C-alpha positions as a printed NumPy array, in Angstrom:
array([[129.741,  69.457, -29.194],
       [128.885,  66.11 , -30.744],
       [127.475,  66.295, -34.271],
       [124.542,  63.918, -34.059],
       [123.44 ,  64.66 , -37.642],
       [126.384,  62.941, -39.304],
       [127.215,  59.277, -39.523],
       [130.814,  58.556, -38.521],
       [132.986,  56.849, -41.109],
       [136.557,  55.622, -40.941],
       [138.55 ,  52.742, -39.554],
       [137.149,  49.942, -37.401],
       [139.307,  51.237, -34.554],
       [137.095,  54.295, -34.318],
       [133.714,  52.585, -34.713],
       [133.744,  48.822, -34.122],
       [130.622,  47.831, -36.043],
       [130.631,  44.275, -34.675],
       [129.44 ,  45.609, -31.326],
       [126.462,  47.495, -32.748],
       [123.151,  46.763, -34.448],
       [121.286,  49.202, -36.643],
       [117.891,  50.343, -35.415],
       [117.496,  53.186, -37.891],
       [114.531,  51.539, -39.631],
       [112.438,  51.803, -36.459],
       [111.725,  54.589, -33.968],
       [114.872,  54.911, -31.865],
       [114.197,  54.076, -28.206],
       [116.008,  55.982, -25.508],
       [119.352,  54.413, -24.657],
       [122.286,  55.229, -22.397],
       [126.018,  55.398, -23.019],
       [127.841,  54.414, -19.838],
       [131.078,  56.382, -19.489],
       [133.533,  54.883, -17.018],
       [137.243,  55.432, -16.354],
       [139.57 ,  56.161, -13.452],
       [138.885,  59.167, -11.249],
       [140.365,  62.21 , -12.969],
       [140.424,  60.675, -16.451],
       [138.252,  63.46 , -17.898],
       [134.85 ,  61.776, -17.989],
       [132.845,  64.872, -17.014],
       [134.605,  67.088, -19.551],
       [134.131,  64.542, -22.331],
       [130.464,  63.993, -21.438],
       [129.877,  67.756, -21.63 ],
       [131.529,  67.877, -25.076],
       [128.938,  65.476, -26.491],
       [126.112,  67.953, -25.906],
       [123.947,  65.08 , -24.611],
       [122.103,  65.051, -21.26 ],
       [124.486,  63.791, -18.55 ],
       [123.481,  61.78 , -15.486],
       [126.127,  62.04 , -12.722],
       [126.51 ,  58.578, -11.249],
       [128.601,  59.986,  -8.381],
       [125.336,  61.28 ,  -6.917],
       [124.502,  57.675,  -6.016],
       [127.319,  57.341,  -3.485],
       [126.335,  56.049,  -0.052],
       [126.446,  58.479,   2.87 ],
       [128.864,  58.649,   5.782],
       [127.541,  56.479,   8.577],
       [126.278,  53.746,   6.276],
       [127.505,  50.519,   7.918],
       [128.132,  48.901,   4.524],
       [130.813,  51.417,   3.517],
       [134.125,  49.622,   2.823],
       [137.511,  50.569,   4.299],
       [140.913,  50.816,   2.655],
       [142.844,  47.728,   3.809],
       [145.202,  48.614,   6.649],
       [143.646,  52.064,   7.087],
       [140.701,  53.811,   8.714],
       [139.951,  55.646,   5.436],
       [136.669,  54.875,   3.714],
       [137.376,  53.335,   0.316],
       [135.346,  55.616,  -1.941],
       [136.928,  53.879,  -4.952],
       [135.263,  50.57 ,  -4.111],
       [131.975,  49.824,  -5.86 ],
       [130.654,  48.835,  -2.421],
       [130.576,  52.554,  -1.54 ],
       [127.996,  53.168,  -4.252],
       [124.304,  52.285,  -4.738],
       [124.299,  50.422,  -8.055],
       [120.669,  49.34 ,  -7.716],
       [119.436,  52.93 ,  -7.385],
       [121.587,  54.042, -10.32 ],
       [120.195,  51.337, -12.616],
       [116.636,  52.16 , -11.504],
       [117.195,  55.833, -12.393],
       [118.619,  54.945, -15.815],
       [115.71 ,  52.619, -16.516],
       [113.183,  55.308, -15.588],
       [114.943,  57.863, -17.796],
       [114.799,  55.459, -20.744],
       [111.128,  54.738, -20.068],
       [109.787,  58.157, -19.015],
       [112.42 ,  60.766, -19.904],
       [112.767,  61.952, -16.309],
       [113.606,  60.655, -12.86 ],
       [114.27 ,  61.823,  -9.313],
       [117.962,  61.756,  -8.406],
       [119.855,  62.568,  -5.19 ],
       [122.082,  65.619,  -4.915],
       [125.335,  64.456,  -3.331],
       [127.982,  66.601,  -1.629],
       [131.326,  64.817,  -1.931],
       [133.014,  67.103,   0.605],
       [130.613,  66.017,   3.369],
       [129.857,  62.568,   1.923],
       [126.127,  63.187,   2.261],
       [122.98 ,  63.688,   0.232],
       [121.778,  67.263,   0.47 ],
       [118.49 ,  66.862,  -1.372],
       [116.844,  65.555,  -4.528],
       [116.135,  66.995,  -7.954],
       [114.292,  65.999, -11.102],
       [116.624,  65.102, -13.935],
       [115.067,  65.056, -17.386],
       [116.339,  64.393, -20.894],
       [113.431,  65.939, -22.803],
       [113.03 ,  63.91 , -26.03 ],
       [116.659,  62.956, -26.477],
       [117.003,  59.331, -27.687],
       [120.457,  59.14 , -26.072],
       [122.031,  60.281, -22.821],
       [125.265,  59.759, -20.896],
       [125.656,  58.243, -17.431],
       [129.197,  58.923, -16.248],
       [131.12 ,  57.907, -13.157],
       [133.926,  55.697, -11.896],
       [131.477,  52.837, -11.277],
       [129.665,  53.006, -14.612],
       [131.293,  49.775, -15.772],
       [129.791,  47.928, -12.808],
       [126.313,  48.26 , -14.311],
       [127.143,  47.474, -17.939],
       [125.79 ,  43.935, -17.848],
       [122.609,  44.92 , -15.994],
       [121.846,  47.751, -18.441],
       [122.532,  45.372, -21.341],
       [120.152,  42.785, -19.894],
       [117.425,  45.429, -19.533],
       [117.878,  46.582, -23.134],
       [118.99 ,  50.073, -22.076],
       [122.575,  50.124, -23.337],
       [123.796,  51.973, -26.432],
       [127.481,  51.631, -25.56 ],
       [129.858,  51.436, -22.609],
       [133.226,  53.185, -22.636],
       [136.233,  53.318, -20.332],
       [138.187,  56.537, -20.776],
       [141.906,  55.952, -20.305],
       [145.098,  57.997, -20.446],
       [148.461,  58.393, -18.725],
       [148.414,  57.648, -14.971],
       [150.632,  60.66 , -14.203],
       [148.312,  62.983, -16.118],
       [145.279,  61.502, -14.389],
       [146.957,  61.943, -10.989],
       [147.689,  65.619, -11.642],
       [144.232,  66.375, -13.056],
       [142.477,  64.584, -10.201],
       [144.506,  66.298,  -7.468],
       [144.005,  69.783,  -8.924],
       [140.258,  69.201,  -9.214],
       [139.85 ,  67.72 ,  -5.747],
       [141.869,  70.494,  -4.092],
       [139.947,  73.169,  -5.977],
       [136.611,  71.69 ,  -4.954],
       [137.699,  70.893,  -1.398],
       [136.446,  67.335,  -1.763],
       [138.42 ,  65.869,   1.146],
       [141.366,  66.75 ,   3.397],
       [144.755,  67.253,   1.721],
       [146.388,  64.219,   3.419],
       [143.476,  62.015,   2.34 ],
       [143.665,  63.285,  -1.247],
       [147.404,  62.66 ,  -1.435],
       [147.083,  59.134,  -0.038],
       [144.21 ,  58.361,  -2.38 ],
       [145.911,  59.952,  -5.388],
       [149.113,  57.971,  -4.927],
       [147.178,  54.743,  -4.44 ],
       [145.041,  55.337,  -7.555],
       [148.012,  56.268,  -9.735],
       [149.713,  52.978,  -8.881],
       [146.479,  51.056,  -9.483],
       [145.287,  52.87 , -12.622],
       [146.166,  50.154, -15.128],
       [144.43 ,  47.565, -12.967],
       [141.379,  49.843, -12.706],
       [141.168,  50.137, -16.498],
       [141.64 ,  46.376, -16.878],
       [138.826,  45.692, -14.406],
       [136.417,  48.088, -16.104],
       [137.299,  46.577, -19.475],
       [136.606,  43.078, -18.121],
       [133.188,  44.329, -16.977],
       [132.354,  45.241, -20.582],
       [133.475,  48.864, -21.048],
       [135.429,  49.576, -24.228],
       [138.81 ,  51.217, -23.383],
       [139.626,  54.256, -25.504],
       [140.926,  57.81 , -25.607],
       [138.789,  60.907, -25.953],
       [138.688,  61.148, -29.749],
       [137.772,  57.513, -30.246],
       [135.135,  57.879, -27.521],
       [133.558,  60.783, -29.414],
       [133.419,  58.599, -32.518],
       [131.55 ,  55.909, -30.627],
       [129.157,  58.513, -29.195],
       [128.441,  59.611, -32.759],
       [127.746,  56.013, -33.768],
       [125.329,  55.593, -30.867],
       [123.601,  58.862, -31.746],
       [123.225,  57.647, -35.352],
       [121.092,  54.768, -34.104],
       [123.44 ,  51.907, -33.34 ],
       [123.341,  49.968, -30.082],
       [125.478,  47.196, -28.661],
       [124.291,  43.704, -29.408],
       [124.524,  40.762, -27.018],
       [126.288,  40.386, -23.709],
       [129.403,  42.539, -23.204],
       [132.622,  40.623, -23.709],
       [135.845,  41.043, -21.808],
       [138.571,  43.016, -23.568],
       [142.159,  43.755, -22.744],
       [143.255,  47.413, -22.554]])
């Protein structure tokens, strides 16, 4: 669990102070840490380790039958790894309401059936910081920054082969899609993983491993937030 009572020290590689501004002299407003990364990179596990409230951005996927859903080029498969398969506007609205009110209504999404099965109230109590994690989190970095909601934005990265194995085991265990679909998708994502990380980095998410990510979470919890528009970085 993240120790939010201590202030992280150490090298600039762990906490890059140039991307933060201290707000400790004033009441700390509620802010979000956007946690992106390739599917299977360990975002959910890392978010749980922080001990912070976690908003699942995957619940904002569009439903089967939506005419705007994209297709994998040269295939009849829906491209669930395209940001066009996801409702960014609704996700940003939910984050903004959480920062303003501490609670919001969110959809409950069933990945296996690609449908919304209901709604629930998600609340963060009085926490000044929460996590919003999902493969499209980087796509809303700039919008959250413009609205003054962003504490930090991270892109969790690792070895493509490890990500492939972790993702396949999870998806098979949860019965997310058919086995042939999962194998096709897994192979495609493994080959594209470095490009995925590069894209999310270009959108403003800081690329890092799990331990460095925890250090940046600690910095955000200590009252630092990103300053200015997110800049492109290379992984």
